[in-house]
PDB file of C-alpha atoms in Angstrom:
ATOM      1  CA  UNK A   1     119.550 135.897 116.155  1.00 42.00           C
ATOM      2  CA  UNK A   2     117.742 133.008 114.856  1.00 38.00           C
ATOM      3  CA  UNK A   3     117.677 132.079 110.982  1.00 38.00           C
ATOM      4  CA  UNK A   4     114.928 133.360 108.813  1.00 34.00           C
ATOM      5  CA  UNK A   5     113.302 129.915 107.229  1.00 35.00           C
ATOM      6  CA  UNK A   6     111.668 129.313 104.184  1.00 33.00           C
ATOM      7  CA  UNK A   7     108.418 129.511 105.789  1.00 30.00           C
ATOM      8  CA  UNK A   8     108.751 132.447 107.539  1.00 31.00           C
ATOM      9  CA  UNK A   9     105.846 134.981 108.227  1.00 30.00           C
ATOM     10  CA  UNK A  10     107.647 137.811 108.144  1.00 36.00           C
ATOM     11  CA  UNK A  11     109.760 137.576 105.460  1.00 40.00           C
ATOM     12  CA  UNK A  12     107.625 135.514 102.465  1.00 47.00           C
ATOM     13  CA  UNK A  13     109.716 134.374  99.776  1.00 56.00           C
ATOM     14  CA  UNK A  14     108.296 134.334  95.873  1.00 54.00           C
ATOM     15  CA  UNK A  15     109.349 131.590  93.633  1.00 49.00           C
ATOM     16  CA  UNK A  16     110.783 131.675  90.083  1.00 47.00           C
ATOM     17  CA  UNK A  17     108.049 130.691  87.306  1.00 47.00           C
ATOM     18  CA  UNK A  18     108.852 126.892  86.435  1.00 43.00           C
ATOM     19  CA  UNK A  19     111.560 126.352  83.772  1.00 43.00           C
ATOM     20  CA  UNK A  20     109.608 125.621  80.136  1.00 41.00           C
ATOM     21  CA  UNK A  21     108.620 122.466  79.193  1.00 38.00           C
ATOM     22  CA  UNK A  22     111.261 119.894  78.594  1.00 36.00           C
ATOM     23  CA  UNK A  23     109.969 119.197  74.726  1.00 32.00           C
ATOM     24  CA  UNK A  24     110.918 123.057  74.655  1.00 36.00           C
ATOM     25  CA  UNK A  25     115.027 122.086  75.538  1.00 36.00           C
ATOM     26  CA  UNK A  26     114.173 118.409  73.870  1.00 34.00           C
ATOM     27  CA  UNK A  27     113.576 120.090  70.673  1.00 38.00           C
ATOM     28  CA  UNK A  28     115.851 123.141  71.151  1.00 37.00           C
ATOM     29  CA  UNK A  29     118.381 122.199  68.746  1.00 34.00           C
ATOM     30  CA  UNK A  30     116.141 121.979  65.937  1.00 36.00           C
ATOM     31  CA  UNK A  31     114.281 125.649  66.647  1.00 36.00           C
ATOM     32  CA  UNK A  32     117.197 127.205  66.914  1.00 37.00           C
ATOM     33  CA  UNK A  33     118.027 126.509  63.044  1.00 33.00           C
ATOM     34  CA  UNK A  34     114.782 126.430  61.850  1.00 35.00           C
ATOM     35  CA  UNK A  35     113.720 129.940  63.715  1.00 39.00           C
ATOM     36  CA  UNK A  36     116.611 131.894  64.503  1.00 37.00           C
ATOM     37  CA  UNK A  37     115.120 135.416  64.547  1.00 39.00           C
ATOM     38  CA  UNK A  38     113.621 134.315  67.869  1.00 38.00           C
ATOM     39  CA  UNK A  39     117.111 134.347  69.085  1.00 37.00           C
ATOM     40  CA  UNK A  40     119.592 137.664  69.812  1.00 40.00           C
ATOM     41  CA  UNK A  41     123.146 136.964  68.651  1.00 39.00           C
ATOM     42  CA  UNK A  42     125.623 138.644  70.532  1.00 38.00           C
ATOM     43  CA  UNK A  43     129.038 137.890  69.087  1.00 36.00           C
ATOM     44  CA  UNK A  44     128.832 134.765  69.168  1.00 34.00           C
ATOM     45  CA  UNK A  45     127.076 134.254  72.028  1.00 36.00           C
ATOM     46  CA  UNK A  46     123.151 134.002  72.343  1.00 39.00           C
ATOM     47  CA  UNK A  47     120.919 136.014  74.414  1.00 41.00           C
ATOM     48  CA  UNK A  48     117.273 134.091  74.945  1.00 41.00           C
ATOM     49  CA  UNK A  49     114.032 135.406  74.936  1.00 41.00           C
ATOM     50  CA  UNK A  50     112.719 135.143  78.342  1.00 41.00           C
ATOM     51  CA  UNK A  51     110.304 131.736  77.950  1.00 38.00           C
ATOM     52  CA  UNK A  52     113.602 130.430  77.283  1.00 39.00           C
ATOM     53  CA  UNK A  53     115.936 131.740  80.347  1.00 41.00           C
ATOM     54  CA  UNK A  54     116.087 128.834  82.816  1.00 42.00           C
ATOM     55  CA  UNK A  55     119.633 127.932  83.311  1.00 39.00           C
ATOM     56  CA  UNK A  56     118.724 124.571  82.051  1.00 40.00           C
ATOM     57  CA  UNK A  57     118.046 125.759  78.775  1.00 36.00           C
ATOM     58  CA  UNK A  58     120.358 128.581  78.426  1.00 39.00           C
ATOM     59  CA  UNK A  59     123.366 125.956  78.696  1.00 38.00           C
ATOM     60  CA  UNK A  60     121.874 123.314  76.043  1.00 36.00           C
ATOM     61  CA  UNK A  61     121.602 126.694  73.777  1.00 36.00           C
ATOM     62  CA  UNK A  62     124.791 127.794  74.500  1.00 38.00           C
ATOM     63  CA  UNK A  63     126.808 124.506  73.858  1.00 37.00           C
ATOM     64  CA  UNK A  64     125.144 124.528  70.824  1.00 36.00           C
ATOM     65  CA  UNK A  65     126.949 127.591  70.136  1.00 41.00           C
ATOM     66  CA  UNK A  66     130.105 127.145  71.385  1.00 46.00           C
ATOM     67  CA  UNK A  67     131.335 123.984  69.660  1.00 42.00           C
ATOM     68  CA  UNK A  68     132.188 123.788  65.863  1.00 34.00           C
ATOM     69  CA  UNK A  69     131.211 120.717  63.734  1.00 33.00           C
ATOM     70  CA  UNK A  70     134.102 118.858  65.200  1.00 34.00           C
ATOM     71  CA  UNK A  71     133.550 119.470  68.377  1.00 39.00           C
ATOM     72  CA  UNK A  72     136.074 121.843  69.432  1.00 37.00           C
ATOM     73  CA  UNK A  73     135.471 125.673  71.635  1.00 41.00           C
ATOM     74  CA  UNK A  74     134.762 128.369  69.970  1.00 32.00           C
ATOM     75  CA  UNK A  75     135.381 131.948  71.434  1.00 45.00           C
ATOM     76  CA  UNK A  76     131.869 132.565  72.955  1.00 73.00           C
ATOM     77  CA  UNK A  77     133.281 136.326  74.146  1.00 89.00           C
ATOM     78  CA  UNK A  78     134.429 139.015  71.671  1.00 91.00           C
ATOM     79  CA  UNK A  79     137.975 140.036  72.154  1.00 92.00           C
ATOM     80  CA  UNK A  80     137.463 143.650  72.674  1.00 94.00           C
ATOM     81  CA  UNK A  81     135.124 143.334  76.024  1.00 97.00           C
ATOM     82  CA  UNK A  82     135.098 141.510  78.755  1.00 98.00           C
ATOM     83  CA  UNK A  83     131.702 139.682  79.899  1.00 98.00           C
ATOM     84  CA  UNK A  84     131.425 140.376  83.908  1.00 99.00           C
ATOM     85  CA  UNK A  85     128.343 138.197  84.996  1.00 99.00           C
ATOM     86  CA  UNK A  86     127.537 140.597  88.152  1.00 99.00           C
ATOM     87  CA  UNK A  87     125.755 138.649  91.230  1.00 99.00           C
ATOM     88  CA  UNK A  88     124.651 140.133  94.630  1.00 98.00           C
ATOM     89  CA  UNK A  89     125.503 138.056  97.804  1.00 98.00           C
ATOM     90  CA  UNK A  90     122.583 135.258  99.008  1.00 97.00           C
ATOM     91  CA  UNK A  91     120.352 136.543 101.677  1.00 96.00           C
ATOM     92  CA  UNK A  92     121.916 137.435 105.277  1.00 97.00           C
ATOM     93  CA  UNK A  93     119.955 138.000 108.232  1.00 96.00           C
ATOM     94  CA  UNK A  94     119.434 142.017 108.382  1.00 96.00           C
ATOM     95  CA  UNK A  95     118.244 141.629 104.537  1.00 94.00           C
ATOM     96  CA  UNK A  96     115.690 139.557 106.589  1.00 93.00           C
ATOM     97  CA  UNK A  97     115.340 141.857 108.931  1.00 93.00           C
ATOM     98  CA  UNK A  98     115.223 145.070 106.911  1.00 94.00           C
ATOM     99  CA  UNK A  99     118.316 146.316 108.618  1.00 96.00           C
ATOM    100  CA  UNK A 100     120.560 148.762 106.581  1.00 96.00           C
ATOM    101  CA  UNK A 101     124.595 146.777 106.807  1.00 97.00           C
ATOM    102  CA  UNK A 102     126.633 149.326 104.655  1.00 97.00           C
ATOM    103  CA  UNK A 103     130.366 148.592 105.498  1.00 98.00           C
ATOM    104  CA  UNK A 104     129.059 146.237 108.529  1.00 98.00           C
ATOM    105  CA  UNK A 105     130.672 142.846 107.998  1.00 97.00           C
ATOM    106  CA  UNK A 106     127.407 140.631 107.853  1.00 97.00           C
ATOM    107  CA  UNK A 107     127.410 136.763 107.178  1.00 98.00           C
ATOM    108  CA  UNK A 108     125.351 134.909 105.061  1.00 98.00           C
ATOM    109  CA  UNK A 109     121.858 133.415 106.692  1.00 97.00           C
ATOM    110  CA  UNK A 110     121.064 129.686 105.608  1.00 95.00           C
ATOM    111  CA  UNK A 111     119.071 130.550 103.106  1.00 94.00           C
ATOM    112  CA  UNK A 112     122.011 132.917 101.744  1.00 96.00           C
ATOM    113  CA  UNK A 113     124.355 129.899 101.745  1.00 97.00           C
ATOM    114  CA  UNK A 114     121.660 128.125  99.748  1.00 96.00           C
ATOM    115  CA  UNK A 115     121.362 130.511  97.415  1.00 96.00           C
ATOM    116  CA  UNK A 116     124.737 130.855  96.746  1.00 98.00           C
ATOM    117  CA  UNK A 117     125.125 127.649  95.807  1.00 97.00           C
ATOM    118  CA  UNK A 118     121.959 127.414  93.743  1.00 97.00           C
ATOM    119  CA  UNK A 119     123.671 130.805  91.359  1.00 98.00           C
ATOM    120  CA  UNK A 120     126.868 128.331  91.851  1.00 98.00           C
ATOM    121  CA  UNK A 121     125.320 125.179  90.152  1.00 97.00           C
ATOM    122  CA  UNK A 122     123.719 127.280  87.141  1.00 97.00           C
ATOM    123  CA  UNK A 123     127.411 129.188  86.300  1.00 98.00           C
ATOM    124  CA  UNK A 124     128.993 125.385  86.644  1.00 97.00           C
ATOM    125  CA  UNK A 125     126.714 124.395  83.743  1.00 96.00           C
ATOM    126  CA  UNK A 126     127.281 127.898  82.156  1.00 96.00           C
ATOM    127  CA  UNK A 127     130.555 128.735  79.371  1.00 95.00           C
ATOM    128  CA  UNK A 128     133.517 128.909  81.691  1.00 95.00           C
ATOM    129  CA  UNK A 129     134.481 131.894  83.833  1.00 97.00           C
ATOM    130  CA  UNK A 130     137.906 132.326  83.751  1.00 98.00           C
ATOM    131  CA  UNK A 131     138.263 134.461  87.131  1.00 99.00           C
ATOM    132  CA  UNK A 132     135.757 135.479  90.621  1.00 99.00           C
ATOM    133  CA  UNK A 133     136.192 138.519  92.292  1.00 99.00           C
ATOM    134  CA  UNK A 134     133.968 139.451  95.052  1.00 99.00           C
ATOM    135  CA  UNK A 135     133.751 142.647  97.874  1.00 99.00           C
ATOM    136  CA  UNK A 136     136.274 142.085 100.937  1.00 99.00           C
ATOM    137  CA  UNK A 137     132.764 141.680 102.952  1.00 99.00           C
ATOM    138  CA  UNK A 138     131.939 138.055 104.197  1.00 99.00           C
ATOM    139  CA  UNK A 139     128.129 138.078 102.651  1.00 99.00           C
ATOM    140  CA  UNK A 140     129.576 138.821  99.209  1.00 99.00           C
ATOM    141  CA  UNK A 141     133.045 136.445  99.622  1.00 99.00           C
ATOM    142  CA  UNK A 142     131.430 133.657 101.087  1.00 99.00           C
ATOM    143  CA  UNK A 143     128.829 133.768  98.138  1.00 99.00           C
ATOM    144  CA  UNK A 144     131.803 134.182  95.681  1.00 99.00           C
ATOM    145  CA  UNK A 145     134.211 131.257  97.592  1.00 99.00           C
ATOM    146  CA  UNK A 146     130.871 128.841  96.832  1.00 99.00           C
ATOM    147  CA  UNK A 147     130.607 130.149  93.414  1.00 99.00           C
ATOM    148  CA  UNK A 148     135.043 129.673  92.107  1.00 99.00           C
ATOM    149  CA  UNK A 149     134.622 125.850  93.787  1.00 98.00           C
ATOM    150  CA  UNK A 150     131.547 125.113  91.348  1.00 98.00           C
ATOM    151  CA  UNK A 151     133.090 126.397  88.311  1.00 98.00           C
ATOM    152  CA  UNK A 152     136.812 125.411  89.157  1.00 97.00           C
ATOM    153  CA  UNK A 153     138.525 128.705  90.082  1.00 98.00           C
ATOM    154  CA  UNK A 154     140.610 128.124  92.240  1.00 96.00           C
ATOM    155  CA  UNK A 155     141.291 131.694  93.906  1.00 98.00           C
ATOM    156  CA  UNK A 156     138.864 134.550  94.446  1.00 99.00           C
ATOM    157  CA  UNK A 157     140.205 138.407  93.916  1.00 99.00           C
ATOM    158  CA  UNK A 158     138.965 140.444  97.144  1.00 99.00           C
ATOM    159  CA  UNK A 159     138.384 144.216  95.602  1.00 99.00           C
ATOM    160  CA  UNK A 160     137.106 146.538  98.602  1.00 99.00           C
ATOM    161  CA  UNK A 161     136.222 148.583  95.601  1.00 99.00           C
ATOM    162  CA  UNK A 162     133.629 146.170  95.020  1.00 99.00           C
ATOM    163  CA  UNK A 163     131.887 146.489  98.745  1.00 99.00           C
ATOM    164  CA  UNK A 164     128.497 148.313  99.174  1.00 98.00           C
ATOM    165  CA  UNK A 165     128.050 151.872  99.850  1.00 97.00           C
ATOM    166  CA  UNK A 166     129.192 153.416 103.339  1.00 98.00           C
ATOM    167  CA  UNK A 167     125.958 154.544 105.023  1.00 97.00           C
ATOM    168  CA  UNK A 168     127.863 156.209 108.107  1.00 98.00           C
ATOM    169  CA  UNK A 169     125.585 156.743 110.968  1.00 98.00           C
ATOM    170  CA  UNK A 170     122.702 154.334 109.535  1.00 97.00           C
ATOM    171  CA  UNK A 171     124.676 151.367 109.901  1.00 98.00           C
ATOM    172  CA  UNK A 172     122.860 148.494 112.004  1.00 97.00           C
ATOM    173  CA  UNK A 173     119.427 150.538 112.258  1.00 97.00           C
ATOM    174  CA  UNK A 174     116.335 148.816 110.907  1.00 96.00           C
ATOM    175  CA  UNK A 175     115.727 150.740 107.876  1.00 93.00           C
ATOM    176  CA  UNK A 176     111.831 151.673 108.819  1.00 94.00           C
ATOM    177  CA  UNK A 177     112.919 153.085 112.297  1.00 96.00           C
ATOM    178  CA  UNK A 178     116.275 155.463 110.966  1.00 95.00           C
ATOM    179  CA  UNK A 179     113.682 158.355 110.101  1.00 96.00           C
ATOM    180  CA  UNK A 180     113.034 158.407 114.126  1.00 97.00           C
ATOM    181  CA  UNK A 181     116.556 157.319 115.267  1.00 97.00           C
ATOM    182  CA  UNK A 182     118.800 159.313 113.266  1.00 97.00           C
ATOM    183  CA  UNK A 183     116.691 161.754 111.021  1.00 97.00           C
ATOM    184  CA  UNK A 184     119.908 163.738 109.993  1.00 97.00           C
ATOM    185  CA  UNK A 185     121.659 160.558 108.446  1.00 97.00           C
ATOM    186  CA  UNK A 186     118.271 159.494 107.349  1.00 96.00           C
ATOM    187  CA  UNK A 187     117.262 162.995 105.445  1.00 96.00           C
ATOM    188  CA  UNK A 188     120.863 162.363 103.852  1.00 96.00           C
ATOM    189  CA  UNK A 189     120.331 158.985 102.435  1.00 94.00           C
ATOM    190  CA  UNK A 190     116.708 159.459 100.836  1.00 93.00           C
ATOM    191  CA  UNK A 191     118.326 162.973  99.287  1.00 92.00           C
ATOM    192  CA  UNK A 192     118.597 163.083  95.639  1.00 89.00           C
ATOM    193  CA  UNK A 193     121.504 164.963  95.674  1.00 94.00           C
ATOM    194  CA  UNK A 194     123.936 162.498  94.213  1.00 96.00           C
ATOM    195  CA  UNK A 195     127.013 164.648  96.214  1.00 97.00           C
ATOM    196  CA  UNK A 196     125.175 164.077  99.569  1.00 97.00           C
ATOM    197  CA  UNK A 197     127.453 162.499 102.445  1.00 98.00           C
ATOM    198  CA  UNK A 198     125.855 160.128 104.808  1.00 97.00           C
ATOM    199  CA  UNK A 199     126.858 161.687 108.225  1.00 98.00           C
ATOM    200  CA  UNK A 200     129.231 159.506 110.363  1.00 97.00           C
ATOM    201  CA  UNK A 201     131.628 158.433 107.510  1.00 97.00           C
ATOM    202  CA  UNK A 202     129.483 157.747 104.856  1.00 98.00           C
ATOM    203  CA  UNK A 203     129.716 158.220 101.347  1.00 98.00           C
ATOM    204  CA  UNK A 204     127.521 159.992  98.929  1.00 98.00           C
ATOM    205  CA  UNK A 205     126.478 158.417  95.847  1.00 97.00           C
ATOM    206  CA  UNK A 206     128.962 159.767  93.431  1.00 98.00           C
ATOM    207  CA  UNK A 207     131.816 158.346  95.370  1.00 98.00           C
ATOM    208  CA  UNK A 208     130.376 154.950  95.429  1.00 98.00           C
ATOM    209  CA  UNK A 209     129.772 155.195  91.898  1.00 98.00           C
ATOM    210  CA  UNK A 210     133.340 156.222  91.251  1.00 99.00           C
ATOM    211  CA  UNK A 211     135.079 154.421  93.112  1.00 99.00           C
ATOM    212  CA  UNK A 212     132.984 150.814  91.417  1.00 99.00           C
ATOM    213  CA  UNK A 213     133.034 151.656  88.160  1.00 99.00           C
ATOM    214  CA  UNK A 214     136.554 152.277  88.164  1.00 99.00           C
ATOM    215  CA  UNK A 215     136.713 148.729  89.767  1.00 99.00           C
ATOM    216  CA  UNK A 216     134.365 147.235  87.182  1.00 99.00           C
ATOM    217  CA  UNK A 217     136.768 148.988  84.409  1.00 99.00           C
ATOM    218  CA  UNK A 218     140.163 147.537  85.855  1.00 99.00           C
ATOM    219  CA  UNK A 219     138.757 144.191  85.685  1.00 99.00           C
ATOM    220  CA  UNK A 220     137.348 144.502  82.408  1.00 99.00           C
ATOM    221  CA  UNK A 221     140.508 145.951  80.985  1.00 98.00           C
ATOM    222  CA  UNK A 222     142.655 142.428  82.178  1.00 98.00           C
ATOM    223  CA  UNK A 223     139.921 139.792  81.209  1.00 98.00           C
ATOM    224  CA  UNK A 224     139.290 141.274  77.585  1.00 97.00           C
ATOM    225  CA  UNK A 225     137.706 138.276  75.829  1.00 97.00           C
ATOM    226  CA  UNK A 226     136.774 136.419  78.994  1.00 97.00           C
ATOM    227  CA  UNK A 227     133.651 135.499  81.069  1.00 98.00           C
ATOM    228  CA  UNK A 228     134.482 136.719  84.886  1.00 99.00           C
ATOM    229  CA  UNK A 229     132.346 136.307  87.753  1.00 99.00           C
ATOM    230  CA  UNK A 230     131.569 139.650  89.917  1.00 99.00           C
ATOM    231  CA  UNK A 231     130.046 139.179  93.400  1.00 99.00           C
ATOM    232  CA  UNK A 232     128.791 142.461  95.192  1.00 99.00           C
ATOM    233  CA  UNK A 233     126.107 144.351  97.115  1.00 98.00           C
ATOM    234  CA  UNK A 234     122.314 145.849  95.824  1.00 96.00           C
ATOM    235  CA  UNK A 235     123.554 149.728  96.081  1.00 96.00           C
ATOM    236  CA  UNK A 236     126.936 148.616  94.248  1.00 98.00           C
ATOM    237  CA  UNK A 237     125.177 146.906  91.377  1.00 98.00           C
ATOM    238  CA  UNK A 238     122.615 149.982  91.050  1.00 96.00           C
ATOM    239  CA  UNK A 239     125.615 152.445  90.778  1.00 97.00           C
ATOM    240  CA  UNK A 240     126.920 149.764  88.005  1.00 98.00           C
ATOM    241  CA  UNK A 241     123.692 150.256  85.919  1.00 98.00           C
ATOM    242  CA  UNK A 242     123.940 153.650  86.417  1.00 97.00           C
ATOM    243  CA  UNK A 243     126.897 153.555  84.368  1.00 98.00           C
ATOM    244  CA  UNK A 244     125.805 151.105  81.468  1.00 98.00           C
ATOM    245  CA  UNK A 245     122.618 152.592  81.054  1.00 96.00           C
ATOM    246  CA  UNK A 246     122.310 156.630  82.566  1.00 94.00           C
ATOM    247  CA  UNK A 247     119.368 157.559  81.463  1.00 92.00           C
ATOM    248  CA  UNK A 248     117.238 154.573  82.364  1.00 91.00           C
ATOM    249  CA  UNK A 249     116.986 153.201  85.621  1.00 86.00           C
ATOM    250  CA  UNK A 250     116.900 149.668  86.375  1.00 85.00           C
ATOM    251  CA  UNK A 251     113.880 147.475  85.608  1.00 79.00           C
ATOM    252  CA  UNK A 252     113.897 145.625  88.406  1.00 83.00           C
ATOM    253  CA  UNK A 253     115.404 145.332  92.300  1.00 88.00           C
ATOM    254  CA  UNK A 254     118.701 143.492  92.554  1.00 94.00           C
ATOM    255  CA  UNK A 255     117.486 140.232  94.600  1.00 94.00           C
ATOM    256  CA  UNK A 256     120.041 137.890  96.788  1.00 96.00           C
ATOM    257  CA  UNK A 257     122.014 136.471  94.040  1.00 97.00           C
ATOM    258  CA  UNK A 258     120.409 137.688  91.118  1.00 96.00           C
ATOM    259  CA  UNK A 259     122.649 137.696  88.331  1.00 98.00           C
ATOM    260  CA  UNK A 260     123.438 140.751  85.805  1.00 98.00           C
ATOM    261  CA  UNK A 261     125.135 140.375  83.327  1.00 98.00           C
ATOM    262  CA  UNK A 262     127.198 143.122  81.724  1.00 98.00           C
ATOM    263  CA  UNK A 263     129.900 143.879  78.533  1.00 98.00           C
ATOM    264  CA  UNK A 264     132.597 146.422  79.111  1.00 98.00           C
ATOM    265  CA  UNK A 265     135.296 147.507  76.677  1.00 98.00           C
ATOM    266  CA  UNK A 266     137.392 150.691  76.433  1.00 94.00           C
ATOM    267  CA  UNK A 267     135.061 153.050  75.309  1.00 92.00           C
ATOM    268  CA  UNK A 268     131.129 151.593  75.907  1.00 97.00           C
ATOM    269  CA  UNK A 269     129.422 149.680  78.507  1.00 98.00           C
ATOM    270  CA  UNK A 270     126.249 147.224  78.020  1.00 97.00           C
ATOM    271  CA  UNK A 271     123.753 144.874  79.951  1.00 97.00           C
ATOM    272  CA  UNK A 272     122.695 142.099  77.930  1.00 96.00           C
ATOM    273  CA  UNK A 273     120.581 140.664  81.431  1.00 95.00           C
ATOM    274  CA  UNK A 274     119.090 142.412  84.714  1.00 96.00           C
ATOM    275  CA  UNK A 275     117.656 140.747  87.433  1.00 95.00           C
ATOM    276  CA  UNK A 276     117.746 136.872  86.545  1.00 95.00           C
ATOM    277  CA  UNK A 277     116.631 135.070  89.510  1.00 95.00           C
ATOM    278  CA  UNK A 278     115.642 131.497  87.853  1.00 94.00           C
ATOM    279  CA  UNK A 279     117.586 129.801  89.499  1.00 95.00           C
ATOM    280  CA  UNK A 280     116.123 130.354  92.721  1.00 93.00           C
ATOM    281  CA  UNK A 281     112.798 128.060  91.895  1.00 86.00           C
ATOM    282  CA  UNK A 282     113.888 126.339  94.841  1.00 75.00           C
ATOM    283  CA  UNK A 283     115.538 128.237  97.580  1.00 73.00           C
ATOM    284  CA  UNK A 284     113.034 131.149  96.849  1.00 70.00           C
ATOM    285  CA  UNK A 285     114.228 135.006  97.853  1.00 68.00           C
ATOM    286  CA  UNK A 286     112.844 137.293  99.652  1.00 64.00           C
ATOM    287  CA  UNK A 287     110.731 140.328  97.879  1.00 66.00           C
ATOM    288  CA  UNK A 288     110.658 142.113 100.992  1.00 56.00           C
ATOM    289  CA  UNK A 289     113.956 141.884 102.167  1.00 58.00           C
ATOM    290  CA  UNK A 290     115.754 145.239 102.677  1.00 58.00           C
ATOM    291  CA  UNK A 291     118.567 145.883  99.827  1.00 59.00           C
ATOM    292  CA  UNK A 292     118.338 146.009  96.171  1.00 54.00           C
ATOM    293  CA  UNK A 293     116.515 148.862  95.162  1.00 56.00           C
ATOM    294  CA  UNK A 294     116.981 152.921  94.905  1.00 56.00           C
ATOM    295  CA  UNK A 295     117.801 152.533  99.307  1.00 59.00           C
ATOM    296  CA  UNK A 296     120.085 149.737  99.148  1.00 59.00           C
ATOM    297  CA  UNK A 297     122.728 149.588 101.916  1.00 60.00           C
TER     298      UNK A 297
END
């Protein structure tokens, strides 16, 4: 199958908006002090408003932060919670396509590969990660092996905890045309019963979100105080929100490499981002693409 390119028909990718002006990071430094109720403290790390958010900026603000008077690190993470920056795989060629992959081992397209090492670039410029794990799949480890070279990891932890939801007998169908191929399997993944199996192997909802969040725990629970890198699938990162925040759904789909970025202690989960995408002003991703939202797979 031939790669999708940026200029595809079928599969039209959207652009970030452009970062903010550069007098905005010129003068950063300054605003920050003379304004800082514009800014969200979190520990001691900053959360921007959104005008703000471009990876560009976030660092300057950040490094501003992290370093004392005489230059030396300051703990940017609190010691009771771990910050997992969560990131879905770059693009693959059935996202393209609209076909659902569920446990199918799918590679990366070129535009994936680009993507990955666009969200690669912004962590490198980002407060240090101190670990990457990633899904045993090759669309998420790929993206995740691109990601520890940029920031200097040298290892990446395969969790098959981490991998998207099994959709049994939908595997490999284009997701438009499983209503007509396989309306059993079909009926069972568009259910809202959260215990409904996917016939053919698959899993229902609550076992995916079981079986992740006990995965996002464990790694939580040995990087306390530490900035780790996440790399998974749309359906994965939906059950993860689910958990952080039950009674409101997520306010956006989870694009190709989007990053998410949540804290996890003992006894509470948060999201302090959803969604970010800026860093894709170049590459692009694809709005269309199949993945991401309440049917991912």
């Amino acid at each position: 199958m031939s790669s999708v390119g940026l200029t595809s028909v079928k599969s039209p990718r959207h652009s970030s908006p452009s970062p903010p002006l550069p007098i905005i990071r010129r003068h950063l430094s300054s605003l920050l002090f003379k304004s800082p109720k514009i800014f969200q403290p979190v520990g001691l790390s900053l959360i921007l408003p959104d005008f703000m958010a471009d990876s560009d900026t976030r660092a300057s603000v950040l490094s501003q932060s992290e370093c004392d008077e005489n230059g030396g690190t300051i703990e940017a993470v609190g010691p009771n919670y771990a910050e997992i920056i969560v990131i879905r795989h770059g693009e693959t060629e059935w996202n393209a396509d609209r076909r659902i992959q569920g446990h199918l081992d799918v590679n990366l397209n070129d535009v994936g590969r680009q993507q990955a090492a666009a969200v690669a670039d912004r962590l490198s410029r980002e407060p240090k990660v101190s670990a990457v794990y990633s899904s045993d799949l090759k669309r998420a480890f790929d993206t995740a092996e691109i990601i520890a070279k940029s920031c200097g990891v040298l290892e990446v932890t395969k969790d098959p905890d981490l991998r998207e939801r099994h959709l049994g007998d939908l595997q490999g169908i284009i997701f438009h045309e499983a209503a007509k191929v396989n309306p059993e399997a079909h009926k069972a993944f568009v259910s809202n019963q959260k215990d409904q199996e996917i016939p053919g192997g698959g899993e229902s909802f609550n076992q995916l979100y079981e079986r992740c969040t006990s995965a996002l725990q464990r790694i939580a629970n040995k990087h306390r105080g530490e900035r780790v890198v996440v790399v998974s699938h749309g359906g994965t990162i939906r059950a993860l929100h689910k958990k952080a925040s039950p009674h409101r759904g997520p306010t956006a789909r989870v694009l190709n490499t989007c990053v998410n970025v949540f804290h996890v202690s003992d006894k509470e989960w948060s999201i302090k981002s959803w969604g970010d995408v800026s860093h894709l002003d170049q590459t692009g991703f694809l709005e269309s693409g199949f993945g991401g939202d309440k049917h991912s797979g």
